[in-house]
Tab-separated table of C-alpha atoms in Angstrom:
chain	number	residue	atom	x	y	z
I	562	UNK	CA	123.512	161.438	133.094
I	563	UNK	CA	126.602	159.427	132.830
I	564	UNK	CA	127.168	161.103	129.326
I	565	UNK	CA	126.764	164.586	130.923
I	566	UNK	CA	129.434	164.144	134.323
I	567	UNK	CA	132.174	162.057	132.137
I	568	UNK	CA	131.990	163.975	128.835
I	569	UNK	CA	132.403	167.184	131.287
I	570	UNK	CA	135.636	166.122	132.750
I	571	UNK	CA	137.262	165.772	129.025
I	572	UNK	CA	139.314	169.045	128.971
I	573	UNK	CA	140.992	168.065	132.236
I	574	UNK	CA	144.938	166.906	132.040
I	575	UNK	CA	146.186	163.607	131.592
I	576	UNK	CA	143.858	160.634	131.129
I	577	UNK	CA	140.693	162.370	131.381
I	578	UNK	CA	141.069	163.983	128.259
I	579	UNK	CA	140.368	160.332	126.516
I	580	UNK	CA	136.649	160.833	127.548
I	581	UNK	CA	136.183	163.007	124.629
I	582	UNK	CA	135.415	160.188	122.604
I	583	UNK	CA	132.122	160.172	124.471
I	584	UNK	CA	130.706	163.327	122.241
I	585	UNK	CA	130.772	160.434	119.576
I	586	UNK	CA	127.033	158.600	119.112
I	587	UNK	CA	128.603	155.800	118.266
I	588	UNK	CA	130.781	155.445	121.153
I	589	UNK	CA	127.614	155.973	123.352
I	590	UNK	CA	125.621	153.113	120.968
I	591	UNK	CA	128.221	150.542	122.510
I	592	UNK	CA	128.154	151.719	126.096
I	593	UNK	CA	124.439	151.877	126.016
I	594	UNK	CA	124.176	148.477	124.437
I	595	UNK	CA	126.583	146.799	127.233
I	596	UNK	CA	125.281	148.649	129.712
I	597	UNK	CA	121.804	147.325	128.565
I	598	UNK	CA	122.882	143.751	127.985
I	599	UNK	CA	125.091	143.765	131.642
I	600	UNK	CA	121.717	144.674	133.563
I	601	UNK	CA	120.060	141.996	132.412
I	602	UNK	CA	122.269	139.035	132.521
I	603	UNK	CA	123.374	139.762	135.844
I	604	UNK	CA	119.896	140.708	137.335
I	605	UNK	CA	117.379	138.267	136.146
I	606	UNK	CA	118.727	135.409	138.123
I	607	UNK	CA	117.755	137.365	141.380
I	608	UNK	CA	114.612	138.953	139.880
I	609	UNK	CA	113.517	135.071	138.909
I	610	UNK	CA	113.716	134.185	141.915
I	611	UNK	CA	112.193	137.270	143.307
I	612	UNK	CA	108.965	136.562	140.964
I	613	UNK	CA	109.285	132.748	142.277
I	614	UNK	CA	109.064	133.916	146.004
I	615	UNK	CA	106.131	136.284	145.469
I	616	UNK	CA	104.481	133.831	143.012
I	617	UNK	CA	103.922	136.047	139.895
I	618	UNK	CA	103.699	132.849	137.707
I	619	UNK	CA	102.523	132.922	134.202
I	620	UNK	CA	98.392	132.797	133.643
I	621	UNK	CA	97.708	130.388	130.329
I	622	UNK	CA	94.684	130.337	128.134
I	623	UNK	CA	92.764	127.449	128.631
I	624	UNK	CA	91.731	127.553	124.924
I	625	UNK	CA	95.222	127.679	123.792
I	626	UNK	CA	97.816	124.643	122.297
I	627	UNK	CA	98.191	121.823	124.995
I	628	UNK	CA	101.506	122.031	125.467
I	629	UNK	CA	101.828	124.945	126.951
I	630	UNK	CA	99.717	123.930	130.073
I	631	UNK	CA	103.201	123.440	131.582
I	632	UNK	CA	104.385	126.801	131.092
I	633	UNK	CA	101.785	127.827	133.800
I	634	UNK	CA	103.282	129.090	137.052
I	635	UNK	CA	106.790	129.994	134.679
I	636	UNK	CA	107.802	133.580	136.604
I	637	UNK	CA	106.351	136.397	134.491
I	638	UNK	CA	106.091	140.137	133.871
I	639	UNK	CA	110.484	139.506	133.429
I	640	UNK	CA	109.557	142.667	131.273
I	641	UNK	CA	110.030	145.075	133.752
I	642	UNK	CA	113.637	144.201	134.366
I	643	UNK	CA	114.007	144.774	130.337
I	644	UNK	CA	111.943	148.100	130.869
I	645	UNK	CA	114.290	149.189	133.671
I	646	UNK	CA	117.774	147.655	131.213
I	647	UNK	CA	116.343	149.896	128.303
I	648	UNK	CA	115.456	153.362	129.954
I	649	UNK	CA	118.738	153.485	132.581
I	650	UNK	CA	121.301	153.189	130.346
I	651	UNK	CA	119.456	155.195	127.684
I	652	UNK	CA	119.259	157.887	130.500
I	653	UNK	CA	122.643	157.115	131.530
I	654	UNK	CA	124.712	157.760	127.513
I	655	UNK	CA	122.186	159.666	125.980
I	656	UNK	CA	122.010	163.946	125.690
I	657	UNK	CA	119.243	164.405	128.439
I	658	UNK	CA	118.717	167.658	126.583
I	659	UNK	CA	117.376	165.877	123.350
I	660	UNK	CA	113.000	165.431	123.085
I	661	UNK	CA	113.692	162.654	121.118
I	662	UNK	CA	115.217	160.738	123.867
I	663	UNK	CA	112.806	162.236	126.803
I	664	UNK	CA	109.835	161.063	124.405
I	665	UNK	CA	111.244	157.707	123.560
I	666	UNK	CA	111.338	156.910	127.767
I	667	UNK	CA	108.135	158.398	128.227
I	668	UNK	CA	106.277	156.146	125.790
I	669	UNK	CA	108.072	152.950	126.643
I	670	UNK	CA	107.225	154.045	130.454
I	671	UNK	CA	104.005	154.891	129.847
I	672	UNK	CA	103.278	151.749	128.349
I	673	UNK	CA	105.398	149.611	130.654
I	674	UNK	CA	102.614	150.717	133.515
I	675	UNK	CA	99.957	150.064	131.381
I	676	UNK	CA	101.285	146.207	131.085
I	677	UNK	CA	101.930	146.560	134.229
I	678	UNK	CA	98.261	146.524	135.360
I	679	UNK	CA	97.255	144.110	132.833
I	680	UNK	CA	100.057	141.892	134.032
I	681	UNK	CA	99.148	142.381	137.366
I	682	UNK	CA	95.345	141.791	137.419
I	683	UNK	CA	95.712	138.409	135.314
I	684	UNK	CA	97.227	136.770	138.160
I	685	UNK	CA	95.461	138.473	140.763
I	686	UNK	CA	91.874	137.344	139.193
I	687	UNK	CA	93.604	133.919	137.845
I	688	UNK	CA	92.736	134.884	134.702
I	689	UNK	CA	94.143	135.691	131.395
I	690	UNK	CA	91.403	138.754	131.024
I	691	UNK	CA	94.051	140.926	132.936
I	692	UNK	CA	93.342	144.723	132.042
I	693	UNK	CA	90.072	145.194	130.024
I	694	UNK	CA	90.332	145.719	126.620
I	695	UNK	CA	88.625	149.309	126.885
I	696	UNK	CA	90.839	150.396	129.310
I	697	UNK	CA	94.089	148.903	128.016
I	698	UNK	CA	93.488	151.291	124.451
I	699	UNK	CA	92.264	154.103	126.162
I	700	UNK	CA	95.357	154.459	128.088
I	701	UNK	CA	97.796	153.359	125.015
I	702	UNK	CA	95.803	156.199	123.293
I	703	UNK	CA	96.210	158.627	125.621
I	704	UNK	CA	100.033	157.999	125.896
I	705	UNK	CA	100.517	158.025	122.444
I	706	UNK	CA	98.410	161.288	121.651
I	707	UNK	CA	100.231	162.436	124.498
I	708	UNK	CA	103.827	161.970	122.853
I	709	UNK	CA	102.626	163.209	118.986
I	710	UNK	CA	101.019	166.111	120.332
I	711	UNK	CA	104.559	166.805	122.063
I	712	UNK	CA	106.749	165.711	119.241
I	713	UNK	CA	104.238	167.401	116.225
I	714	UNK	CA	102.807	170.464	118.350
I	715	UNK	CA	106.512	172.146	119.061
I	716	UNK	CA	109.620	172.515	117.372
I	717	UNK	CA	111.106	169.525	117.611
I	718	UNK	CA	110.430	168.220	114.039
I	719	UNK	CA	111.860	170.805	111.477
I	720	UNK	CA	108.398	172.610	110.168
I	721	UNK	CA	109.422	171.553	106.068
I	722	UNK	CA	108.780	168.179	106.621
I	723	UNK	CA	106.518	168.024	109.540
I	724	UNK	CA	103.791	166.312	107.576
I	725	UNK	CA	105.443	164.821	104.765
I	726	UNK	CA	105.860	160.468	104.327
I	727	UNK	CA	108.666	159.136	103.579
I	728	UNK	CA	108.128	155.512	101.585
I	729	UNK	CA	110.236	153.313	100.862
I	730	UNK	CA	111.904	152.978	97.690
I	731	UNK	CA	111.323	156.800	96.800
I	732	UNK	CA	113.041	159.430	97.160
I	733	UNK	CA	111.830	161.780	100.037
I	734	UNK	CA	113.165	164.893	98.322
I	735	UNK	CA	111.311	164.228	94.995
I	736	UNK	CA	108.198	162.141	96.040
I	737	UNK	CA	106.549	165.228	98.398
I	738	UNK	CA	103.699	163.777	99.843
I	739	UNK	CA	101.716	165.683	102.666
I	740	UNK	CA	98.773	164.403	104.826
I	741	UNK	CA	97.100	166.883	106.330
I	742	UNK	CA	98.279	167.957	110.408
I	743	UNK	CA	95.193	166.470	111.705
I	744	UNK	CA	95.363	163.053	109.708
I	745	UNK	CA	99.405	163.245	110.275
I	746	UNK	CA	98.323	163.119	114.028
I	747	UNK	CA	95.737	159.884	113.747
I	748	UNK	CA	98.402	158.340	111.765
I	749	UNK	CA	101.036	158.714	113.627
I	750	UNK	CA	99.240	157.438	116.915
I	751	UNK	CA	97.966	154.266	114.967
I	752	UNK	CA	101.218	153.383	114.253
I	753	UNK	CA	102.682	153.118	117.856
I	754	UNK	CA	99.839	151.961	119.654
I	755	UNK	CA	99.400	149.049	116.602
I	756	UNK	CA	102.736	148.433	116.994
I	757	UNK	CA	102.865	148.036	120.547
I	758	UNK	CA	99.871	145.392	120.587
I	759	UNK	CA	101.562	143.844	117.603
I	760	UNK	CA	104.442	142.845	119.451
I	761	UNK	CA	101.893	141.803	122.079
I	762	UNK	CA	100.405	139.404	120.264
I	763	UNK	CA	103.419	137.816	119.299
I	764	UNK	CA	104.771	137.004	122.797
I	765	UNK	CA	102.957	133.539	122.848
I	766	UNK	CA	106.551	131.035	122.305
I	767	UNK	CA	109.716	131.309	124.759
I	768	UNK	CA	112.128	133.636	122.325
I	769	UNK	CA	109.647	134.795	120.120
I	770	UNK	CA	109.107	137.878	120.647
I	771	UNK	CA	111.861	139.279	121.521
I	772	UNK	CA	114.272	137.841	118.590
I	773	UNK	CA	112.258	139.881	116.269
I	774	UNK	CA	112.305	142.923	118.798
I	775	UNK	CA	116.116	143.180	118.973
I	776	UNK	CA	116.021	142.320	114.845
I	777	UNK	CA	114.310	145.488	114.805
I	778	UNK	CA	115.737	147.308	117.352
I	779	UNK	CA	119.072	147.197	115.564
I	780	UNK	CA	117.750	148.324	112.034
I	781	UNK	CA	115.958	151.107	113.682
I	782	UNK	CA	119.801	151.746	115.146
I	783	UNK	CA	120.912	151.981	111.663
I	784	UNK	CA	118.133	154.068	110.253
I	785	UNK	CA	117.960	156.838	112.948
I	786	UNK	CA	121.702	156.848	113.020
I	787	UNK	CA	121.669	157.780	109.411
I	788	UNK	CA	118.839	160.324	109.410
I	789	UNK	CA	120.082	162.460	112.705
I	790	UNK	CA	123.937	162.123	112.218
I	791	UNK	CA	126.362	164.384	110.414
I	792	UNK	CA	129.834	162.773	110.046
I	793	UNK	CA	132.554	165.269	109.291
I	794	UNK	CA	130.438	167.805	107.757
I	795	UNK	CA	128.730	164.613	105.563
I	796	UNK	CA	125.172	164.585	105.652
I	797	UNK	CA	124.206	160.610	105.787
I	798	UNK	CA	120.610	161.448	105.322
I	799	UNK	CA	120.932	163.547	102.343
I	800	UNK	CA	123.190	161.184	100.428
I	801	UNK	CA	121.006	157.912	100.766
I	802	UNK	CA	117.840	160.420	100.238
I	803	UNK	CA	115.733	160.152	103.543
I	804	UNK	CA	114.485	163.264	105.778
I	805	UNK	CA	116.832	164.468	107.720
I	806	UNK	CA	115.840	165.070	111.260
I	807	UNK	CA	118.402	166.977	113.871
I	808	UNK	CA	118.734	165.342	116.746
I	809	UNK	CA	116.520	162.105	115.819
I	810	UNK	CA	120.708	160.290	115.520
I	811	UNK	CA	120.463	160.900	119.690
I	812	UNK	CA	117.793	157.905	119.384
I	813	UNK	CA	120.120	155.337	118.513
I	814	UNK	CA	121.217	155.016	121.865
I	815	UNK	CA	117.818	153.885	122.790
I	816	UNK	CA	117.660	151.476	119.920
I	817	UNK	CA	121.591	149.863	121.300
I	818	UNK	CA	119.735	149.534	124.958
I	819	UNK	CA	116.850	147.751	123.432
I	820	UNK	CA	119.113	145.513	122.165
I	821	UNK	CA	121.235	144.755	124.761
I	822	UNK	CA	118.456	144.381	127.493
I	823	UNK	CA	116.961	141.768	124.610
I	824	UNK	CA	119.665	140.025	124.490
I	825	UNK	CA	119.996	139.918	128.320
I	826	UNK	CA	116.324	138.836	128.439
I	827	UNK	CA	117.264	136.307	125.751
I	828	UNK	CA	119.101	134.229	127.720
I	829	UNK	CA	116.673	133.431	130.125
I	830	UNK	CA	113.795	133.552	127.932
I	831	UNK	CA	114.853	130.981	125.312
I	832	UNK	CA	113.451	127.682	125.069
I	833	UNK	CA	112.491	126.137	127.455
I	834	UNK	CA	111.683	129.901	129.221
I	835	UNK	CA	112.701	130.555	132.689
I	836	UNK	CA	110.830	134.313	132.608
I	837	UNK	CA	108.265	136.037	130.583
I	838	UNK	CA	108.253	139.514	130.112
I	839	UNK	CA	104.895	139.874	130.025
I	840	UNK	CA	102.796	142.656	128.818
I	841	UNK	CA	104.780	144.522	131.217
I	842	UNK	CA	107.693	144.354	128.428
I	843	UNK	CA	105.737	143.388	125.041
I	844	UNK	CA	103.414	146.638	125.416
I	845	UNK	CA	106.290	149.510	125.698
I	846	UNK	CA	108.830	147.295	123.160
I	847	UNK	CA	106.369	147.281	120.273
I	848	UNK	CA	105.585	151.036	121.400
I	849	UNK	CA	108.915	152.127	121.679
I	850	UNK	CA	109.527	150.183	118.039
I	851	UNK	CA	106.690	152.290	116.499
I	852	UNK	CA	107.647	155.993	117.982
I	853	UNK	CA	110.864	155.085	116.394
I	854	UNK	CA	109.330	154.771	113.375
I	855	UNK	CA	107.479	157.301	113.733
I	856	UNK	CA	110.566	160.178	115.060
I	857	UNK	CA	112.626	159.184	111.905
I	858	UNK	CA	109.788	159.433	109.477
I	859	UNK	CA	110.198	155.267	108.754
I	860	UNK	CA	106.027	154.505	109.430
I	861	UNK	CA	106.480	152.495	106.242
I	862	UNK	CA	109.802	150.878	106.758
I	863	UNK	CA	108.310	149.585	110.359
I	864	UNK	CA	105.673	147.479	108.177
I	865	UNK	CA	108.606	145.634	106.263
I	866	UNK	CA	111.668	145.140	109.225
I	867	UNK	CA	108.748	144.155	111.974
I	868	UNK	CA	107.134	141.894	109.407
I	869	UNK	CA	106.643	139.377	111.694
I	870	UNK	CA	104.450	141.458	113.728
I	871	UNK	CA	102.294	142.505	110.865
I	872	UNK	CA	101.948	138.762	109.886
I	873	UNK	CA	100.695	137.587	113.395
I	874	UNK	CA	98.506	140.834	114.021
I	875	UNK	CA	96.925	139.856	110.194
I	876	UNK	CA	95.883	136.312	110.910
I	877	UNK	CA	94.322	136.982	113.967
I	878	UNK	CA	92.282	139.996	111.988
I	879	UNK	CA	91.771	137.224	109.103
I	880	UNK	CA	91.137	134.467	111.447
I	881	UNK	CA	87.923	136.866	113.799
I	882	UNK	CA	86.634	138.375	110.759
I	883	UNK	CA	86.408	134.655	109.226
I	884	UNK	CA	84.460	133.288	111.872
I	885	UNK	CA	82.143	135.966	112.140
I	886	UNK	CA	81.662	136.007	108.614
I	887	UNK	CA	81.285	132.326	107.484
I	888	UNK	CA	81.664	130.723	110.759
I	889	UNK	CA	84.780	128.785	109.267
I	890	UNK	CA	88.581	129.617	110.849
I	891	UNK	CA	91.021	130.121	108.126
I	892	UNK	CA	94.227	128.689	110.606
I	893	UNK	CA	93.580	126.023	112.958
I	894	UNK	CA	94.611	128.528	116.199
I	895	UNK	CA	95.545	132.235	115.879
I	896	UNK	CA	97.786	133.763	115.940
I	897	UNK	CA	100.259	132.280	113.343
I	898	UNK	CA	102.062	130.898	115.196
I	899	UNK	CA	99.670	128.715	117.188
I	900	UNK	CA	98.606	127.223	113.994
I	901	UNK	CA	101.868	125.878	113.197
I	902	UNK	CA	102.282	124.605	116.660
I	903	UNK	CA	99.002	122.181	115.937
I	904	UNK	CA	100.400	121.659	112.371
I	905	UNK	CA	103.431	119.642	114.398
I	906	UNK	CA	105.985	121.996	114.031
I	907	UNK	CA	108.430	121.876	117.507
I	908	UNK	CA	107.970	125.034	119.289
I	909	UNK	CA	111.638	126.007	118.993
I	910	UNK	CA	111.219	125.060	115.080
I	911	UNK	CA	108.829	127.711	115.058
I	912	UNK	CA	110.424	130.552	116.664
I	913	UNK	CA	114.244	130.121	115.261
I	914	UNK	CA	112.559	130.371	111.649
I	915	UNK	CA	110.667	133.585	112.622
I	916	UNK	CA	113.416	134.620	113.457
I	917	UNK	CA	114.917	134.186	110.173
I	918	UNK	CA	112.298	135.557	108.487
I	919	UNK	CA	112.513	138.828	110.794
I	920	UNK	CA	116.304	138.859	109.843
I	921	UNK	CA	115.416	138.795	106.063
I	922	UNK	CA	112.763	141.261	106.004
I	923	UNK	CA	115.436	143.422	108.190
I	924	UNK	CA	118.049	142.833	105.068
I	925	UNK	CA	115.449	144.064	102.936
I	926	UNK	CA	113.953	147.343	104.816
I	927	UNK	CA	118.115	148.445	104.628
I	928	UNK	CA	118.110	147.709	101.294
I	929	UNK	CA	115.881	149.907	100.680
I	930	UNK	CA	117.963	152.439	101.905
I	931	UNK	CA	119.816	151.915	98.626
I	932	UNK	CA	117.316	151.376	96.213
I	933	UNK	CA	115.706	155.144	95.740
């Protein structure tokens, strides 16, 4: 939008002529990431205290650690604020004319209203049911057959490697591996609505989340800046031998929102939290993180850099399938990070060292990058 009216004034005389540095992605990555981080830090102390006037205060488990009985009442779904920081300026610096960008603020939209109602019918039953479980995947399903069936059923994604993975460590122009159209589909679904609920299940400790969120968000910056982006006549993708995708580079703009309106969120959401976001903002962040994946062909990648989202989604898997099995629990609470709560760790012990781990595993999924 903003991109469009400013970038269209360039050939005028004088000063205007400086806004052709906006036809640069990277230029746009900044303003998008400001723009993003701005919005939030100057919003969320009047959309706090919006939430505190019209009592949307956080719902908590009564089967869960308790300590966090005093988080209840704490203002939540703050992740529509981070919903609205994300899509605006992405709309705002991005090419309105790329799919890749209209998909990308479709499926964090779509799932922002889908955590939305969830949100919303927790605290209107007093209950941390919220959505049924049935209803909350058959819409995330829906949304993201919706945006495959867009992305794979046109000609957005170049037809010679439509189908093809890309793992890490090989490379994509040697290793030619095909799934078939159908299974390609499935796949490619599984990945965003599994990533969506992984970041889901990770909101439970102020920060936690969404440290690992903006980790991510700022590899995935990195990774669909190289495969969309020709520099000079250079092809990035070729040299470091990953699938090269036209137009997927338009996508890091979304990725410098993210991060800003994390950031922003971050603020307010560190320990001890002022906001939650909420499904309202863990739903479409995790789903946003896996279409990204999935647009620049890094399904595999996604499992290393959002590590910390595979590890929590695992232990509550290991932890249900335990007690059904043997009636034993393998942690003392799931997910992960509940367990080391009860083991005595500080709650802000355990989040800055997820962090850290999320920054590592980010390190490594760029490495790889190098190592084909």
């Amino acid at each position: 939008m903003l991109y469009h009216l400013l970038y269209g004034l360039h050939d005028q005389a004088g000063w205007l002529s400086g806004l052709n540095v906006l036809r640069y992605t990277s230029t746009r990555i900044l303003l998008a990431t400001l723009t993003g981080l701005l919005l939030t830090l100057l919003l969320y102390p009047w959309f706090i205290r919006t939430l505190q006037r019209i009592q949307l205060g956080q719902v908590v488990r009564d089967d869960g650690p308790e300590s966090h009985l005093a988080k209840r009442g704490t203002p939540t779904m703050g992740g529509s604020l981070i919903i609205f920081a994300v899509i605006l300026p992405t709309v705002a610096w991005s090419d309105l004319g790329n799919p890749f960008v209209l998909l990308a603020t479709l499926v964090t939209a779509g799932f922002g209203v889908i955590g939305f109602l969830d949100d919303f019918l927790k605290i209107r039953k007093k209950s941390s049911g919220g959505l049924g479980s049935r209803w909350k995947f058959l819409g995330q399903f829906v949304v993201a057959t919706g945006v495959v069936a867009y992305l794979y059923g046109g000609d957005i994604m170049p037809d010679a490697i439509r189908y093809r993975l890309a793992l890490p460590l090989s490379d994509f122009y040697s290793a030619q591996i095909s799934l078939p159209p159908w299974l390609y589909w499935v796949f490619s679904v599984i990945v965003i609505v599994g990533a969506s609920n992984a970041v889901n299940l990770t909101d439970g400790l102020d920060g936690l989340a969404i440290g690992p969120t903006i980790i991510s968000a700022g590899t995935f910056l990195a990774l669909t800046y190289a495969a969309g982006t020709m520099l000079a006549g250079f092809d990035i993708a070729r040299y470091l031998n990953i699938p090269h995708i036209p137009g997927v580079g338009e996508l890091s703009i979304y990725c410098g929102a993210m991060c800003g309106a994390g950031v922003g969120f971050l603020w307010y959401n560190t320990y001890p939290a002022s906001v939650f976001m909420g499904d309202v903002g863990s739903l479409p962040l995790g789903a946003g993180l896996g279409f990204l994946a999935v647009a620049s062909k890094n399904e595999f990648t996604l499992l290393i850099v959002g590590g910390i989202f595979v590890l929590e989604t695992v232990s509550v898997i290991v932890q249900v399938a335990s007690f059904k099995l043997t009636g034993k629990r393998v942690f003392k609470m799931a997910p992960i990070h509940h367990h080391f709560e009860l083991k005595g760790w500080a709650e802000p012990k355990v989040i800055v060292r997820f962090w850290i781990i999320s920054f590592a595993l980010a390190l490594v999924a760029l490495a790889t990058l190098k190592l084909r």
